[in-house]
Amino acid sequence: MEEFRTGHGFDVHALTAGDRVILCGVEIPHSHGLEGHSDADVGLHALTDALLGAIGDGDIGSHFPPSDPQWKGASSDRFLRDAKARVLARGGVIIHADVTLICEAPKIGPHREAMRARIASILDLAIDRISVKATTTERLGFIGRGEGIAALATATVKLRS
């Protein structure tokens, strides 16, 4: 028998001094950087949590705790690849991944296709199974004030039950 599961992930990181951000595996020149123990890629972090959630296997912090110095500055594609391997180890197949980035800047549109391609490459999926979208908070709250960037992600997984 097969069952379909959906996982949901959320992440947020503060903006700090810097000249680039990494979002969904793509380096984007920006007036600030993202603060975090790893590369602070909110898109890949949220998607990692979505995949882990779909298979009921904790969250990114339980597998890659920020208190562990080996993850300092780590590229977030490592986390996403690990989540993918956990899905495959359960006999699962990743069906679809959907990421929404929430920020006032940088503009996501010019980088959307590169982000989709990067996620597709990491997950070994066709690009039409990957969605990356963006929205703002209409200048409300900490995101609206340019203090941080957030991401929501949903992943669909087919498992043998």
PDB file of C-alpha atoms in Angstrom:
ATOM      1  CA  MET A   1       0.000   0.000   0.000  1.00  0.00           C
ATOM      2  CA  GLU A   2       1.022   3.585  -0.582  1.00  0.00           C
ATOM      3  CA  GLU A   3       0.156   6.684   1.336  1.00  0.00           C
ATOM      4  CA  PHE A   4       0.735  10.334   0.588  1.00  0.00           C
ATOM      5  CA  ARG A   5       1.933  12.650   3.329  1.00  0.00           C
ATOM      6  CA  THR A   6       2.376  16.392   3.448  1.00  0.00           C
ATOM      7  CA  GLY A   7       4.922  18.136   5.634  1.00  0.00           C
ATOM      8  CA  HIS A   8       5.145  21.802   6.498  1.00  0.00           C
ATOM      9  CA  GLY A   9       8.198  23.853   7.460  1.00  0.00           C
ATOM     10  CA  PHE A  10       8.895  27.387   8.610  1.00  0.00           C
ATOM     11  CA  ASP A  11      12.124  29.272   9.228  1.00  0.00           C
ATOM     12  CA  VAL A  12      13.197  32.832   9.907  1.00  0.00           C
ATOM     13  CA  HIS A  13      16.586  34.503  10.206  1.00  0.00           C
ATOM     14  CA  ALA A  14      17.544  38.046  11.117  1.00  0.00           C
ATOM     15  CA  LEU A  15      19.271  40.300   8.630  1.00  0.00           C
ATOM     16  CA  THR A  16      22.710  41.442   9.700  1.00  0.00           C
ATOM     17  CA  ALA A  17      25.776  43.138   8.219  1.00  0.00           C
ATOM     18  CA  GLY A  18      26.804  41.568   4.949  1.00  0.00           C
ATOM     19  CA  ASP A  19      26.672  41.859   1.189  1.00  0.00           C
ATOM     20  CA  ARG A  20      24.716  38.751   0.139  1.00  0.00           C
ATOM     21  CA  VAL A  21      22.042  36.303   1.180  1.00  0.00           C
ATOM     22  CA  ILE A  22      21.644  32.678   0.220  1.00  0.00           C
ATOM     23  CA  LEU A  23      18.039  31.765  -0.545  1.00  0.00           C
ATOM     24  CA  CYS A  24      16.984  28.348  -1.840  1.00  0.00           C
ATOM     25  CA  GLY A  25      20.614  27.565  -2.554  1.00  0.00           C
ATOM     26  CA  VAL A  26      21.249  30.677  -4.655  1.00  0.00           C
ATOM     27  CA  GLU A  27      23.639  33.436  -3.627  1.00  0.00           C
ATOM     28  CA  ILE A  28      22.064  36.859  -4.154  1.00  0.00           C
ATOM     29  CA  PRO A  29      23.889  40.190  -3.763  1.00  0.00           C
ATOM     30  CA  HIS A  30      22.114  42.220  -1.084  1.00  0.00           C
ATOM     31  CA  SER A  31      22.684  45.119   1.279  1.00  0.00           C
ATOM     32  CA  HIS A  32      22.695  42.695   4.248  1.00  0.00           C
ATOM     33  CA  GLY A  33      23.423  39.077   5.118  1.00  0.00           C
ATOM     34  CA  LEU A  34      21.397  36.554   7.089  1.00  0.00           C
ATOM     35  CA  GLU A  35      22.476  35.688  10.617  1.00  0.00           C
ATOM     36  CA  GLY A  36      22.646  32.015  11.488  1.00  0.00           C
ATOM     37  CA  HIS A  37      24.842  29.165  12.624  1.00  0.00           C
ATOM     38  CA  SER A  38      24.919  27.668   9.119  1.00  0.00           C
ATOM     39  CA  ASP A  39      24.560  29.687   5.904  1.00  0.00           C
ATOM     40  CA  ALA A  40      21.098  30.756   7.201  1.00  0.00           C
ATOM     41  CA  ASP A  41      19.247  29.749   4.012  1.00  0.00           C
ATOM     42  CA  VAL A  42      15.678  30.105   5.251  1.00  0.00           C
ATOM     43  CA  GLY A  43      14.240  28.515   2.091  1.00  0.00           C
ATOM     44  CA  LEU A  44      16.235  25.296   2.333  1.00  0.00           C
ATOM     45  CA  HIS A  45      15.783  25.167   6.114  1.00  0.00           C
ATOM     46  CA  ALA A  46      12.004  25.374   5.808  1.00  0.00           C
ATOM     47  CA  LEU A  47      11.995  22.760   3.035  1.00  0.00           C
ATOM     48  CA  THR A  48      14.199  20.434   5.097  1.00  0.00           C
ATOM     49  CA  ASP A  49      11.678  20.693   7.938  1.00  0.00           C
ATOM     50  CA  ALA A  50       8.803  20.038   5.530  1.00  0.00           C
ATOM     51  CA  LEU A  51      10.406  16.799   4.317  1.00  0.00           C
ATOM     52  CA  LEU A  52      11.245  15.693   7.854  1.00  0.00           C
ATOM     53  CA  GLY A  53       7.690  16.500   8.913  1.00  0.00           C
ATOM     54  CA  ALA A  54       6.216  14.440   6.084  1.00  0.00           C
ATOM     55  CA  ILE A  55       8.000  11.341   7.377  1.00  0.00           C
ATOM     56  CA  GLY A  56       7.578  12.163  11.081  1.00  0.00           C
ATOM     57  CA  ASP A  57      11.325  12.445  11.715  1.00  0.00           C
ATOM     58  CA  GLY A  58      11.798  15.487  13.920  1.00  0.00           C
ATOM     59  CA  ASP A  59      13.094  18.784  12.633  1.00  0.00           C
ATOM     60  CA  ILE A  60      16.281  20.357  11.332  1.00  0.00           C
ATOM     61  CA  GLY A  61      17.378  21.341  14.851  1.00  0.00           C
ATOM     62  CA  SER A  62      17.138  17.785  16.145  1.00  0.00           C
ATOM     63  CA  HIS A  63      19.357  16.455  13.340  1.00  0.00           C
ATOM     64  CA  PHE A  64      21.692  19.465  12.989  1.00  0.00           C
ATOM     65  CA  PRO A  65      21.680  21.284  16.338  1.00  0.00           C
ATOM     66  CA  PRO A  66      23.041  24.827  16.210  1.00  0.00           C
ATOM     67  CA  SER A  67      24.971  24.027  19.393  1.00  0.00           C
ATOM     68  CA  ASP A  68      27.126  21.570  17.398  1.00  0.00           C
ATOM     69  CA  PRO A  69      30.166  23.410  15.991  1.00  0.00           C
ATOM     70  CA  GLN A  70      30.427  21.069  12.984  1.00  0.00           C
ATOM     71  CA  TRP A  71      27.431  22.873  11.408  1.00  0.00           C
ATOM     72  CA  LYS A  72      28.957  26.358  11.780  1.00  0.00           C
ATOM     73  CA  GLY A  73      28.831  27.947   8.333  1.00  0.00           C
ATOM     74  CA  ALA A  74      27.523  24.733   6.740  1.00  0.00           C
ATOM     75  CA  SER A  75      25.841  24.923   3.360  1.00  0.00           C
ATOM     76  CA  SER A  76      22.149  24.183   3.803  1.00  0.00           C
ATOM     77  CA  ASP A  77      22.067  21.859   0.816  1.00  0.00           C
ATOM     78  CA  ARG A  78      23.677  19.318   3.200  1.00  0.00           C
ATOM     79  CA  PHE A  79      20.601  19.467   5.417  1.00  0.00           C
ATOM     80  CA  LEU A  80      18.206  19.110   2.495  1.00  0.00           C
ATOM     81  CA  ARG A  81      20.203  16.191   1.048  1.00  0.00           C
ATOM     82  CA  ASP A  82      20.042  14.472   4.442  1.00  0.00           C
ATOM     83  CA  ALA A  83      16.260  14.927   4.615  1.00  0.00           C
ATOM     84  CA  LYS A  84      15.975  13.513   1.092  1.00  0.00           C
ATOM     85  CA  ALA A  85      18.083  10.494   2.113  1.00  0.00           C
ATOM     86  CA  ARG A  86      15.805   9.929   5.115  1.00  0.00           C
ATOM     87  CA  VAL A  87      12.756   9.929   2.834  1.00  0.00           C
ATOM     88  CA  LEU A  88      14.431   7.454   0.472  1.00  0.00           C
ATOM     89  CA  ALA A  89      15.527   5.236   3.387  1.00  0.00           C
ATOM     90  CA  ARG A  90      11.865   4.914   4.343  1.00  0.00           C
ATOM     91  CA  GLY A  91      11.074   3.734   0.802  1.00  0.00           C
ATOM     92  CA  GLY A  92       9.586   7.128   0.018  1.00  0.00           C
ATOM     93  CA  VAL A  93       9.469   9.301  -3.056  1.00  0.00           C
ATOM     94  CA  ILE A  94       9.406  13.091  -2.969  1.00  0.00           C
ATOM     95  CA  ILE A  95       6.511  14.204  -5.157  1.00  0.00           C
ATOM     96  CA  HIS A  96       6.527  17.989  -4.862  1.00  0.00           C
ATOM     97  CA  ALA A  97       8.201  20.846  -2.981  1.00  0.00           C
ATOM     98  CA  ASP A  98       6.769  24.340  -2.564  1.00  0.00           C
ATOM     99  CA  VAL A  99       8.642  27.239  -0.925  1.00  0.00           C
ATOM    100  CA  THR A 100       7.323  30.717  -0.167  1.00  0.00           C
ATOM    101  CA  LEU A 101       9.907  33.357   0.741  1.00  0.00           C
ATOM    102  CA  ILE A 102       8.650  36.269   2.826  1.00  0.00           C
ATOM    103  CA  CYS A 103      10.732  39.420   2.518  1.00  0.00           C
ATOM    104  CA  GLU A 104      10.668  43.025   1.405  1.00  0.00           C
ATOM    105  CA  ALA A 105      14.054  42.648  -0.309  1.00  0.00           C
ATOM    106  CA  PRO A 106      15.822  41.301  -2.228  1.00  0.00           C
ATOM    107  CA  LYS A 107      13.431  40.842  -5.122  1.00  0.00           C
ATOM    108  CA  ILE A 108      12.947  37.123  -5.680  1.00  0.00           C
ATOM    109  CA  GLY A 109      11.541  37.188  -9.228  1.00  0.00           C
ATOM    110  CA  PRO A 110      14.888  37.577 -11.006  1.00  0.00           C
ATOM    111  CA  HIS A 111      16.261  34.546  -9.097  1.00  0.00           C
ATOM    112  CA  ARG A 112      13.182  32.301  -9.005  1.00  0.00           C
ATOM    113  CA  GLU A 113      14.170  29.964 -11.847  1.00  0.00           C
ATOM    114  CA  ALA A 114      17.710  29.533 -10.488  1.00  0.00           C
ATOM    115  CA  MET A 115      16.210  28.675  -7.093  1.00  0.00           C
ATOM    116  CA  ARG A 116      13.830  26.136  -8.623  1.00  0.00           C
ATOM    117  CA  ALA A 117      16.696  24.589 -10.582  1.00  0.00           C
ATOM    118  CA  ARG A 118      18.914  24.401  -7.488  1.00  0.00           C
ATOM    119  CA  ILE A 119      16.250  22.687  -5.384  1.00  0.00           C
ATOM    120  CA  ALA A 120      15.417  20.319  -8.257  1.00  0.00           C
ATOM    121  CA  SER A 121      19.110  19.423  -8.509  1.00  0.00           C
ATOM    122  CA  ILE A 122      19.485  18.771  -4.774  1.00  0.00           C
ATOM    123  CA  LEU A 123      16.333  16.624  -4.633  1.00  0.00           C
ATOM    124  CA  ASP A 124      16.873  14.941  -8.037  1.00  0.00           C
ATOM    125  CA  LEU A 125      13.418  16.060  -9.161  1.00  0.00           C
ATOM    126  CA  ALA A 126      12.072  17.537 -12.371  1.00  0.00           C
ATOM    127  CA  ILE A 127      11.875  21.310 -12.116  1.00  0.00           C
ATOM    128  CA  ASP A 128       8.100  21.208 -12.673  1.00  0.00           C
ATOM    129  CA  ARG A 129       7.824  19.529  -9.254  1.00  0.00           C
ATOM    130  CA  ILE A 130       9.397  22.559  -7.550  1.00  0.00           C
ATOM    131  CA  SER A 131       7.668  25.844  -6.783  1.00  0.00           C
ATOM    132  CA  VAL A 132       9.290  28.980  -5.378  1.00  0.00           C
ATOM    133  CA  LYS A 133       7.155  32.017  -4.651  1.00  0.00           C
ATOM    134  CA  ALA A 134       7.615  35.249  -2.766  1.00  0.00           C
ATOM    135  CA  THR A 135       5.490  37.693  -0.872  1.00  0.00           C
ATOM    136  CA  THR A 136       5.978  40.688   1.383  1.00  0.00           C
ATOM    137  CA  THR A 137       4.303  41.673   4.627  1.00  0.00           C
ATOM    138  CA  GLU A 138       3.286  45.038   3.139  1.00  0.00           C
ATOM    139  CA  ARG A 139       5.971  46.637   5.323  1.00  0.00           C
ATOM    140  CA  LEU A 140       4.354  45.321   8.513  1.00  0.00           C
ATOM    141  CA  GLY A 141       6.251  43.694  11.379  1.00  0.00           C
ATOM    142  CA  PHE A 142       9.926  42.752  11.587  1.00  0.00           C
ATOM    143  CA  ILE A 143      10.004  41.507   8.001  1.00  0.00           C
ATOM    144  CA  GLY A 144       8.373  44.696   6.780  1.00  0.00           C
ATOM    145  CA  ARG A 145      10.935  46.757   8.645  1.00  0.00           C
ATOM    146  CA  GLY A 146      13.705  44.839   6.867  1.00  0.00           C
ATOM    147  CA  GLU A 147      14.907  43.069  10.009  1.00  0.00           C
ATOM    148  CA  GLY A 148      14.641  39.513   8.698  1.00  0.00           C
ATOM    149  CA  ILE A 149      13.526  37.038   6.045  1.00  0.00           C
ATOM    150  CA  ALA A 150      11.195  34.092   6.566  1.00  0.00           C
ATOM    151  CA  ALA A 151      10.158  31.071   4.533  1.00  0.00           C
ATOM    152  CA  LEU A 152       7.291  28.605   4.502  1.00  0.00           C
ATOM    153  CA  ALA A 153       7.589  25.259   2.744  1.00  0.00           C
ATOM    154  CA  THR A 154       5.367  22.317   1.973  1.00  0.00           C
ATOM    155  CA  ALA A 155       6.521  18.929   0.718  1.00  0.00           C
ATOM    156  CA  THR A 156       4.504  15.982  -0.542  1.00  0.00           C
ATOM    157  CA  VAL A 157       5.950  12.501  -0.113  1.00  0.00           C
ATOM    158  CA  LYS A 158       4.696   9.098  -1.213  1.00  0.00           C
ATOM    159  CA  LEU A 159       5.503   6.328   1.277  1.00  0.00           C
ATOM    160  CA  ARG A 160       4.947   2.598   1.242  1.00  0.00           C
ATOM    161  CA  SER A 161       2.904   1.751   4.307  1.00  0.00           C
TER     162      SER A 161
END
